[in-house]
XYZ file of C-alpha atoms in Angstrom:
653
model
C -26.636 4.475 26.969
C -24.191 4.443 24.052
C -24.386 1.317 21.946
C -22.285 -0.660 19.566
C -23.624 -2.296 16.428
C -21.873 -5.596 16.869
C -21.759 -8.084 14.005
C -21.525 -11.500 15.621
C -20.495 -14.229 13.194
C -21.123 -17.806 14.143
C -18.038 -18.803 16.080
C -18.570 -22.518 15.731
C -19.452 -24.913 18.456
C -18.104 -24.753 21.942
C -14.511 -25.619 22.637
C -15.738 -27.969 25.316
C -17.060 -30.330 22.641
C -15.115 -33.599 22.384
C -14.534 -33.230 18.651
C -11.006 -33.625 17.376
C -9.131 -30.828 15.546
C -6.802 -31.544 12.650
C -3.977 -29.056 12.220
C -2.549 -28.071 8.863
C -2.486 -25.336 6.307
C -6.178 -24.832 5.921
C -7.458 -28.319 5.338
C -8.305 -31.465 7.224
C -6.553 -34.746 6.861
C -7.647 -36.855 3.898
C -10.750 -38.974 4.164
C -8.606 -42.080 4.114
C -6.959 -40.893 7.332
C -10.182 -39.679 8.834
C -12.122 -42.871 8.274
C -9.424 -44.891 10.043
C -9.897 -42.811 13.142
C -11.545 -44.667 16.014
C -13.754 -41.611 16.424
C -15.441 -42.407 13.089
C -15.476 -46.165 13.409
C -18.807 -47.161 14.919
C -19.302 -50.415 16.772
C -21.858 -51.809 14.337
C -21.148 -50.092 11.012
C -18.149 -51.209 8.974
C -15.988 -48.485 7.493
C -16.105 -48.687 3.710
C -12.891 -47.635 1.916
C -13.065 -45.259 -1.056
C -10.474 -44.356 -3.641
C -8.233 -41.545 -2.435
C -7.449 -40.314 -5.946
C -10.879 -39.713 -7.413
C -13.394 -36.955 -6.959
C -16.162 -39.533 -7.149
C -14.674 -41.210 -4.139
C -14.876 -37.948 -2.254
C -18.590 -37.598 -2.900
C -19.135 -41.226 -1.948
C -17.240 -40.575 1.256
C -19.370 -37.540 1.956
C -22.542 -39.513 1.319
C -21.309 -42.274 3.592
C -20.806 -39.840 6.441
C -24.211 -38.296 5.897
C -25.800 -41.715 6.269
C -23.962 -42.372 9.517
C -25.590 -41.613 12.820
C -25.693 -37.972 13.897
C -22.949 -38.450 16.478
C -20.428 -38.860 13.672
C -20.593 -35.167 12.832
C -19.642 -34.242 16.358
C -16.213 -35.724 15.787
C -15.410 -33.958 12.513
C -12.736 -31.221 12.609
C -14.114 -27.899 13.791
C -13.364 -26.267 10.434
C -16.297 -28.206 8.968
C -18.770 -26.725 11.401
C -19.604 -23.502 9.612
C -23.033 -22.120 8.828
C -21.875 -20.928 5.410
C -19.565 -23.609 4.049
C -20.294 -27.209 3.192
C -19.385 -29.617 5.965
C -17.557 -31.656 3.383
C -15.948 -28.933 1.271
C -12.533 -29.725 2.655
C -13.005 -33.458 1.981
C -13.813 -32.706 -1.636
C -10.943 -30.222 -1.910
C -8.565 -32.877 -0.612
C -9.578 -35.193 -3.460
C -9.226 -32.455 -6.022
C -5.817 -31.577 -4.602
C -4.468 -35.114 -5.076
C -2.926 -34.353 -8.478
C 0.689 -33.675 -9.403
C -0.032 -30.006 -10.109
C -1.798 -29.669 -6.796
C 1.165 -31.149 -4.968
C 3.468 -28.706 -6.754
C 1.267 -25.772 -5.792
C 1.159 -27.023 -2.235
C 4.961 -27.044 -2.129
C 5.190 -23.392 -3.187
C 2.382 -22.252 -0.900
C 3.362 -19.816 1.830
C 3.072 -20.697 5.491
C -0.357 -20.066 6.957
C -1.883 -20.306 10.383
C -2.996 -23.843 11.247
C -6.708 -24.567 11.306
C -7.845 -22.271 8.484
C -10.588 -23.270 6.074
C -10.210 -23.023 2.306
C -12.163 -19.765 2.272
C -9.921 -18.284 4.938
C -6.820 -19.278 3.004
C -8.033 -16.864 0.324
C -8.037 -14.046 2.886
C -5.126 -14.612 5.219
C -1.449 -15.403 5.556
C 1.405 -14.336 7.812
C 1.957 -11.008 6.034
C -1.746 -10.137 6.051
C -2.648 -10.883 9.644
C -2.219 -8.216 12.343
C 1.446 -7.649 13.160
C 2.305 -9.442 16.375
C 3.998 -7.515 19.139
C 7.525 -8.784 18.506
C 7.459 -7.428 14.929
C 6.287 -3.942 15.921
C 9.723 -2.332 15.831
C 9.118 1.067 14.218
C 9.585 3.848 16.757
C 9.219 7.611 16.109
C 12.835 7.989 14.950
C 12.338 5.234 12.404
C 9.475 7.224 10.897
C 11.620 10.372 10.933
C 14.388 8.534 9.102
C 11.881 7.018 6.699
C 10.478 10.395 5.623
C 13.802 12.227 5.604
C 15.123 9.567 3.252
C 11.976 9.501 1.141
C 11.811 13.293 0.816
C 15.164 13.446 -0.914
C 14.409 12.312 -4.453
C 14.626 13.717 -7.955
C 10.909 14.430 -8.273
C 10.876 16.545 -5.101
C 14.041 18.330 -6.243
C 12.228 19.454 -9.408
C 8.719 20.066 -8.058
C 9.068 23.848 -7.877
C 10.129 24.105 -11.519
C 6.608 23.510 -12.833
C 5.284 26.275 -10.570
C 7.815 28.899 -11.656
C 7.506 28.552 -15.422
C 4.678 29.868 -17.569
C 1.712 29.889 -17.410
C 1.889 29.623 -13.604
C 4.715 32.127 -13.225
C 5.225 32.021 -9.456
C 8.255 33.471 -7.731
C 10.606 31.116 -5.908
C 9.210 31.922 -2.477
C 5.611 31.555 -3.637
C 6.367 28.119 -5.063
C 8.176 27.192 -1.842
C 5.131 28.188 0.217
C 3.061 25.900 -2.012
C 5.457 23.054 -1.286
C 5.253 23.662 2.474
C 1.468 23.879 2.435
C 0.926 20.967 0.065
C 3.096 18.536 1.971
C 1.723 19.706 5.323
C -1.771 18.805 4.089
C -0.449 15.530 2.701
C 1.115 14.778 6.095
C -2.281 15.198 7.746
C -3.801 12.681 5.335
C -0.927 10.252 5.942
C -1.410 10.485 9.701
C -5.175 10.011 9.340
C -4.951 6.880 7.204
C -1.820 5.638 8.948
C -3.494 5.661 12.356
C -5.687 2.739 11.290
C -2.607 0.622 10.665
C -0.801 1.892 13.762
C -3.800 1.066 15.974
C -4.925 -2.296 14.597
C -1.589 -3.264 12.981
C -3.225 -4.227 9.679
C -2.262 -3.274 6.128
C -4.190 -1.344 3.482
C -5.709 -4.452 1.807
C -7.207 -5.567 5.127
C -8.318 -2.041 6.059
C -10.152 -1.726 2.738
C -12.218 -4.860 3.480
C -14.142 -2.875 6.063
C -15.091 -0.265 3.446
C -15.445 -2.266 0.234
C -16.288 -5.757 1.479
C -14.280 -8.932 1.888
C -14.107 -9.580 -1.863
C -14.900 -6.060 -3.032
C -11.606 -4.845 -1.574
C -9.750 -6.775 -4.264
C -10.479 -4.131 -6.921
C -8.839 -1.117 -5.216
C -6.036 -3.427 -4.091
C -5.436 -4.701 -7.633
C -5.702 -1.157 -8.961
C -3.005 0.124 -6.672
C -0.775 -2.931 -7.173
C -0.808 -2.433 -10.949
C 0.152 1.224 -10.655
C 2.880 0.440 -8.126
C 4.429 -2.019 -10.594
C 4.387 0.588 -13.364
C 5.867 3.255 -11.107
C 8.539 0.792 -10.002
C 9.742 0.535 -13.581
C 9.662 4.312 -14.067
C 11.627 4.994 -10.873
C 14.088 2.205 -11.679
C 14.751 3.797 -15.068
C 15.564 7.098 -13.357
C 17.823 5.170 -10.980
C 19.536 3.729 -14.046
C 20.378 7.264 -15.167
C 22.163 7.738 -11.843
C 24.146 4.556 -12.480
C 25.044 5.834 -15.961
C 26.527 8.973 -14.409
C 28.494 6.920 -11.889
C 29.992 4.675 -14.568
C 30.729 7.633 -16.849
C 32.501 9.395 -13.982
C 34.866 6.411 -13.647
C 35.152 5.492 -17.338
C 34.349 8.486 -19.558
C 34.356 6.244 -22.643
C 31.134 4.650 -21.372
C 29.310 7.742 -22.630
C 30.129 6.731 -26.220
C 29.344 3.021 -25.835
C 28.252 1.457 -29.136
C 24.477 1.186 -29.450
C 23.603 -2.379 -30.391
C 19.838 -1.923 -30.062
C 18.968 1.072 -32.284
C 15.318 0.133 -32.862
C 14.403 -0.494 -29.231
C 13.657 3.064 -28.178
C 16.740 3.182 -25.963
C 20.490 2.645 -26.202
C 22.774 -0.125 -25.027
C 24.405 2.300 -22.586
C 21.141 3.392 -20.999
C 19.630 -0.098 -20.876
C 22.767 -1.538 -19.294
C 22.696 1.195 -16.632
C 19.018 0.534 -15.971
C 19.581 -3.216 -15.726
C 22.461 -2.764 -13.268
C 20.275 -0.610 -11.022
C 17.425 -3.106 -11.349
C 19.642 -6.047 -10.315
C 21.228 -4.168 -7.407
C 17.748 -3.310 -6.112
C 16.710 -6.956 -5.754
C 18.468 -7.674 -2.419
C 16.585 -4.807 -0.743
C 13.268 -6.490 -1.596
C 14.323 -9.638 0.257
C 14.262 -8.117 3.742
C 10.988 -7.909 5.709
C 9.389 -4.531 6.271
C 10.174 -4.409 9.980
C 13.920 -4.609 9.222
C 14.057 -2.532 6.026
C 13.826 0.516 8.282
C 17.616 0.331 8.573
C 17.924 1.099 4.850
C 15.940 4.285 5.358
C 18.132 5.227 8.319
C 21.273 4.898 6.191
C 19.635 6.799 3.355
C 18.538 9.558 5.758
C 22.216 10.160 6.610
C 23.937 9.739 3.246
C 21.491 11.349 0.837
C 20.836 14.695 2.605
C 24.591 15.019 3.176
C 25.159 14.631 -0.559
C 22.365 17.105 -1.289
C 23.890 19.740 0.974
C 27.278 19.114 -0.651
C 25.710 19.622 -4.084
C 24.135 22.849 -2.800
C 27.477 24.180 -1.518
C 29.288 23.130 -4.683
C 26.815 24.946 -6.954
C 26.699 28.127 -4.852
C 30.504 28.307 -4.679
C 30.840 27.780 -8.434
C 28.229 30.490 -9.116
C 29.635 32.859 -6.461
C 26.104 33.247 -5.144
C 22.602 31.854 -5.347
C 21.894 32.924 -8.911
C 19.209 35.111 -10.504
C 16.104 33.030 -9.781
C 16.066 34.236 -6.174
C 15.581 37.799 -7.424
C 13.013 36.870 -10.068
C 9.494 38.218 -9.322
C 6.273 36.429 -10.126
C 4.992 36.995 -13.660
C 1.314 36.278 -12.994
C -1.290 38.385 -11.228
C -4.813 38.160 -9.864
C -6.781 34.957 -10.365
C -4.001 33.450 -12.485
C -1.641 33.795 -9.521
C -4.184 32.347 -7.085
C -4.991 29.352 -9.255
C -1.294 28.894 -9.932
C -0.630 28.558 -6.211
C -3.621 26.225 -5.838
C -2.214 24.041 -8.609
C 1.164 24.058 -6.862
C -0.366 22.892 -3.587
C -2.389 20.194 -5.327
C 0.639 18.914 -7.256
C 2.427 18.341 -3.943
C -0.585 16.443 -2.584
C -0.952 14.449 -5.812
C 2.668 13.321 -5.504
C 1.700 11.835 -2.150
C -1.544 10.139 -3.207
C -0.075 6.634 -3.250
C 1.661 7.102 0.096
C -1.553 8.449 1.633
C -3.423 5.293 0.690
C -0.704 2.800 1.595
C 0.319 4.463 4.890
C -1.067 1.517 6.952
C 1.424 -0.792 5.209
C 4.200 0.866 7.230
C 2.440 2.251 10.286
C 1.186 -1.215 11.235
C 4.752 -1.903 12.365
C 4.641 1.020 14.823
C 5.173 0.150 18.481
C 2.212 2.312 19.412
C -0.064 4.750 17.513
C 1.634 7.862 18.921
C 4.938 6.803 17.341
C 3.406 7.399 13.914
C 1.849 10.789 14.741
C 4.178 13.744 15.326
C 7.140 12.037 13.715
C 5.270 12.092 10.406
C 3.304 15.293 10.858
C 6.484 17.363 11.281
C 9.036 15.473 9.197
C 7.039 15.232 5.964
C 6.577 18.965 5.235
C 10.003 19.895 6.630
C 11.870 17.212 4.685
C 10.190 17.809 1.349
C 10.412 21.600 1.654
C 14.132 21.330 2.443
C 14.789 19.213 -0.653
C 12.738 21.574 -2.803
C 14.690 24.589 -1.515
C 18.009 22.954 -2.408
C 16.640 22.220 -5.877
C 15.626 25.862 -6.385
C 18.999 27.284 -5.326
C 21.097 24.752 -7.249
C 19.032 25.293 -10.407
C 19.334 29.056 -9.975
C 23.107 28.713 -9.656
C 23.242 26.711 -12.886
C 22.169 29.825 -14.829
C 25.391 31.568 -13.784
C 27.649 28.522 -14.092
C 26.620 27.484 -17.607
C 25.261 30.816 -18.924
C 21.873 29.590 -20.055
C 18.446 28.579 -18.824
C 18.130 27.014 -15.366
C 18.785 23.268 -15.322
C 16.059 21.867 -13.075
C 16.845 18.175 -13.489
C 19.782 17.446 -11.137
C 20.949 14.551 -13.317
C 21.217 16.829 -16.342
C 23.133 19.303 -14.201
C 25.523 16.569 -13.055
C 26.034 15.603 -16.692
C 26.967 19.222 -17.450
C 29.555 19.128 -14.652
C 30.838 15.813 -15.994
C 31.231 17.224 -19.496
C 33.802 19.690 -18.139
C 36.080 16.674 -17.703
C 38.059 17.647 -14.590
C 39.058 15.010 -12.037
C 37.383 16.958 -9.237
C 34.123 17.151 -11.169
C 34.204 13.436 -11.932
C 34.704 12.566 -8.253
C 31.946 14.922 -7.149
C 29.537 13.622 -9.800
C 30.206 10.009 -8.791
C 29.420 10.503 -5.099
C 26.374 12.701 -5.696
C 25.036 10.319 -8.374
C 25.542 7.442 -5.923
C 23.450 9.324 -3.350
C 20.706 9.917 -5.912
C 20.768 6.221 -6.856
C 20.361 5.319 -3.181
C 17.535 7.862 -2.982
C 15.764 6.230 -5.927
C 16.221 2.798 -4.372
C 14.660 3.870 -1.080
C 11.791 5.666 -2.803
C 11.106 2.657 -5.013
C 11.032 0.310 -2.032
C 8.844 2.579 0.100
C 6.335 3.755 -2.491
C 6.216 0.818 -4.889
C 7.843 -2.478 -3.940
C 6.370 -2.847 -0.445
C 3.003 -1.496 -1.602
C 2.774 -3.852 -4.566
C 3.994 -6.779 -2.477
C 1.414 -6.129 0.227
C -1.352 -5.808 -2.352
C -0.378 -8.987 -4.186
C -0.371 -10.801 -0.868
C -4.052 -9.914 -0.547
C -4.801 -10.942 -4.140
C -3.308 -14.429 -3.784
C -2.479 -15.025 -0.107
C -2.107 -18.790 -0.473
C 0.949 -18.402 -2.686
C 2.242 -14.849 -2.331
C 3.774 -12.906 0.523
C 5.276 -9.403 0.537
C 8.677 -10.668 -0.580
C 7.348 -12.664 -3.525
C 5.010 -9.845 -4.490
C 7.913 -7.401 -4.399
C 9.913 -9.537 -6.806
C 6.928 -9.830 -9.145
C 6.664 -6.038 -9.022
C 10.340 -5.740 -9.973
C 9.887 -8.205 -12.831
C 6.922 -6.257 -14.202
C 8.953 -3.065 -13.917
C 11.624 -4.656 -16.097
C 9.499 -6.215 -18.843
C 7.222 -3.175 -19.279
C 10.099 -1.284 -20.989
C 9.762 1.964 -18.987
C 11.871 3.962 -21.454
C 8.970 3.830 -23.911
C 6.592 5.314 -21.337
C 8.954 8.190 -20.606
C 9.497 9.200 -24.220
C 8.639 12.818 -24.968
C 5.926 11.804 -27.438
C 4.159 9.582 -24.939
C 1.443 11.019 -22.676
C 1.587 8.117 -20.265
C 3.335 10.159 -17.603
C 0.329 12.492 -17.688
C -1.936 9.537 -16.983
C 0.305 8.472 -14.098
C 0.300 11.955 -12.593
C -3.483 12.192 -12.878
C -4.003 8.855 -11.145
C -4.479 10.599 -7.806
C -8.102 11.083 -8.914
C -8.808 7.405 -8.320
C -6.760 7.095 -5.144
C -8.434 10.113 -3.538
C -11.802 8.406 -3.892
C -10.482 5.245 -2.224
C -9.009 7.293 0.629
C -12.286 9.186 1.089
C -14.296 5.994 1.524
C -11.784 4.435 3.945
C -11.471 7.542 6.138
C -15.237 8.096 6.251
C -15.812 4.446 7.140
C -13.282 4.348 9.969
C -13.598 7.787 11.555
C -17.221 8.784 10.967
C -19.288 5.641 10.425
C -17.516 3.112 12.665
C -15.842 5.613 15.006
C -12.651 3.614 15.210
C -14.240 0.241 15.914
C -13.178 -2.786 13.858
C -13.848 -6.471 14.472
C -10.485 -7.777 13.371
C -11.337 -11.475 13.175
C -14.224 -10.770 10.825
C -11.944 -8.946 8.385
C -10.535 -12.409 7.664
C -13.871 -14.226 7.501
C -15.855 -15.139 4.374
C -18.955 -16.122 6.320
C -22.174 -14.666 4.992
C -23.132 -13.399 8.440
C -19.820 -11.584 8.846
C -20.356 -7.818 9.304
C -17.981 -7.142 6.395
C -19.463 -9.650 3.954
C -22.288 -7.319 2.856
C -23.671 -8.428 -0.561
C -21.752 -11.455 -1.876
C -18.632 -9.980 -0.317
C -19.070 -6.574 -1.995
C -20.068 -3.396 -0.191
C -22.343 -1.550 -2.611
C -22.350 1.615 -0.466
C -18.565 1.790 -0.683
C -18.581 1.308 -4.439
C -21.323 3.876 -4.942
C -19.251 6.456 -3.070
C -16.064 5.398 -4.849
C -17.605 5.874 -8.294
C -19.127 9.212 -7.280
C -15.711 10.440 -6.147
C -14.285 9.533 -9.550
C -17.128 11.023 -11.580
C -16.695 14.487 -10.060
C -13.193 14.587 -11.568
C -13.532 12.460 -14.677
C -14.257 15.302 -17.108
C -11.306 17.305 -15.844
C -9.176 14.163 -16.067
C -10.017 13.931 -19.763
C -8.925 17.551 -20.113
C -5.642 16.806 -18.335
C -4.715 14.262 -21.004
C -5.306 16.737 -23.814
C -9.001 16.630 -24.746
C -11.166 19.794 -24.901
C -13.499 20.091 -21.893
C -15.538 22.922 -20.294
C -13.564 25.454 -18.253
C -15.535 24.616 -15.101
C -14.359 21.005 -15.274
C -10.764 22.190 -15.393
C -11.252 24.272 -12.242
C -12.789 21.308 -10.411
C -9.949 19.117 -11.560
C -7.382 21.515 -10.143
C -8.825 20.537 -6.754
C -9.014 16.890 -7.792
C -7.771 15.229 -4.618
C -10.014 17.302 -2.357
C -13.032 16.879 -4.638
C -12.648 13.124 -4.923
C -11.937 12.680 -1.226
C -14.792 14.871 0.024
C -17.425 13.615 -2.439
C -16.603 9.945 -1.852
C -16.433 10.347 1.924
C -19.656 12.350 2.161
C -21.684 10.016 -0.034
C -20.396 6.990 1.859
C -21.451 8.533 5.165
C -24.884 9.429 3.758
C -25.441 5.937 2.355
C -24.511 4.336 5.672
C -26.810 6.771 7.469
C -29.747 5.841 5.245
C -28.871 2.149 5.063
C -27.095 1.315 8.362
C -24.313 -1.250 8.448
C -23.320 -3.629 11.279
C -20.272 -3.466 13.538
C -20.385 0.268 14.234
C -20.035 2.197 17.467
C -21.930 5.254 18.658
C -18.906 6.400 20.663
C -15.227 6.576 19.738
C -13.874 3.104 20.405
C -10.487 1.868 19.215
C -9.551 -1.518 20.645
C -6.562 -2.288 18.454
C -4.007 -1.870 21.221
C -5.560 -4.877 22.951
C -4.668 -7.166 20.036
C -1.548 -9.251 20.432
C -1.717 -12.144 17.985
C -5.334 -13.197 17.471
C -6.065 -16.496 15.798
C -7.897 -16.173 12.514
C -9.442 -19.647 12.558
C -13.200 -20.035 12.772
C -14.326 -20.605 16.287
C -10.881 -19.996 17.793
C -9.978 -16.916 19.787
C -6.635 -16.059 21.277
C -6.632 -16.278 25.036
C -5.165 -12.783 25.078
C -7.882 -11.241 22.950
C -11.589 -11.735 23.392
C -13.318 -9.074 21.330
C -16.602 -8.966 23.219
C -14.925 -9.143 26.610
C -12.443 -6.386 25.781
C -15.106 -4.266 24.146
C -17.325 -4.398 27.191
C -14.334 -3.736 29.404
C -13.874 -0.416 27.663
C -17.157 0.770 29.134
C -18.231 -0.544 32.520
C -21.443 -2.470 32.608
C -21.373 -3.677 29.022
C -23.907 -6.347 28.084
C -24.700 -8.141 24.843
C -28.405 -7.801 24.150
C -30.585 -10.256 22.251
C -30.519 -8.194 19.062
C -26.731 -8.310 18.828
C -26.038 -4.787 20.104
C -23.639 -4.111 22.926
C -24.939 -1.551 25.378
C -22.565 0.229 27.711
C -22.917 2.354 30.786
C -20.337 5.117 30.947
């Protein structure tokens, strides 16, 4: 008899009760309105009026209701009937809210589902709740277009360069194998984490509540949001370099534009190019995620076409593929092996953010299978293709310009532009435009949407994905990314090493969903702050999840210190070369062990995903969508299901 550990939060009193429900964005009507209701007016007790603009009046009102006969409480809005929240919290909040600032905040609040309590308004809004069926518009070809477009970017173009130079010293084909293998492994991780979103149609912040607790999930969410904002600025600066090339191709004099900001760390020319790219990126943030897929479709057509054109142009100019193709590896033995390991891990590390935030996109999938093979095949193929073009074009640059290979495609375009011919200027403009579009798509996919989704979870009453995306863009502007990218600054090393922390988060989430819970989530409770919710744990924090998370970081922390330039033992460096695997495996294993020793509620002993039965469940306490009854659907999965007295659901297969 397989069984399901079923956390059963108090669902409120029966819907058959005659009590009256007040609709609104998370709060009841004011006490002044409520006391005028005939439901509260007793035949023998006069209704005493209290000031509607004082907190003292609220407490007096609460005391008045307490002293009324017990039948009064039966007519209060259902939101007050919670075992964990004060029956009069919303009354008091209404009095507190009756200030000018509160009215202003209420005007800028985002739309929320009617009937939510104040606690639920801190956990839910339209962009956080499960995606309803009409917004699930991503089919398999949308995911193909998404990854084809995302694979073509400047970082992927250059990824093989670090593998082929000393001390790694790989040959071109060895580095290309590393790219294939690294992104194939990364694709597996993306599919694994993305399935949670594709099945239950929830985003990363909501998924993490199952692993880290209702309030504990805010730390990994904040962590990732902060890094997404920083990366947005970095990627936007690179996009600005593309704009600089485009303008210089049209007006060559732009290259010598007077520098009016000599002490800023940048030039007027470069800042103006960056600002233009930043402004032109803003409209793309406006569109919702389910429609932004069209941007990736356009990018998937234009950008690879430009890349192939660049490839043909370079090979024709060099009359061949250049000398790098014939260059053997310069390392042997263990140095060669560890060099290839480092190459594989660098490809995975580049994908760390996308591995964690995969549910943010896959939740818009029409069905889970749409996000499976489309990603598993396209990711390694797309990134390997871009890397191959980068290798050949850079190899050709040795012959064209008689020097060292130029790995950065923007520097190579600048070299073509310096030749000054009309044909070169036209070619540079169109290819630079494609790279700018590539940077835009990458910034939206990896940073803007991720940061917007995370900020929605941090302040759901006032932020949605669109507003969060614009905050991300603003942070990317004011952080002055040119200072972070200066040659004397090691900040880019810190950014690259950040996969250490994300791997630990991914390990906990994957272990929780696939091993501990076996695919079973109680969606309504992921939006509940009740103390008896199965995801509330200890004051909203899941100590098992945090123990595993910290352990996954500690295994890599010494090597991380070495990566930023401090002397550490050689063994720590070897562990750190496997940083993503080490963090993921250690965090996942310890989480599983902790849950084995100290069991948690809402788990299944058999594989049981019920996400495809969710259409648009209500998140309000005590309200369940007529199309989704969790216990009924759960028991329907296995014939003969019954809820026992101890809260377990037993099934007969």
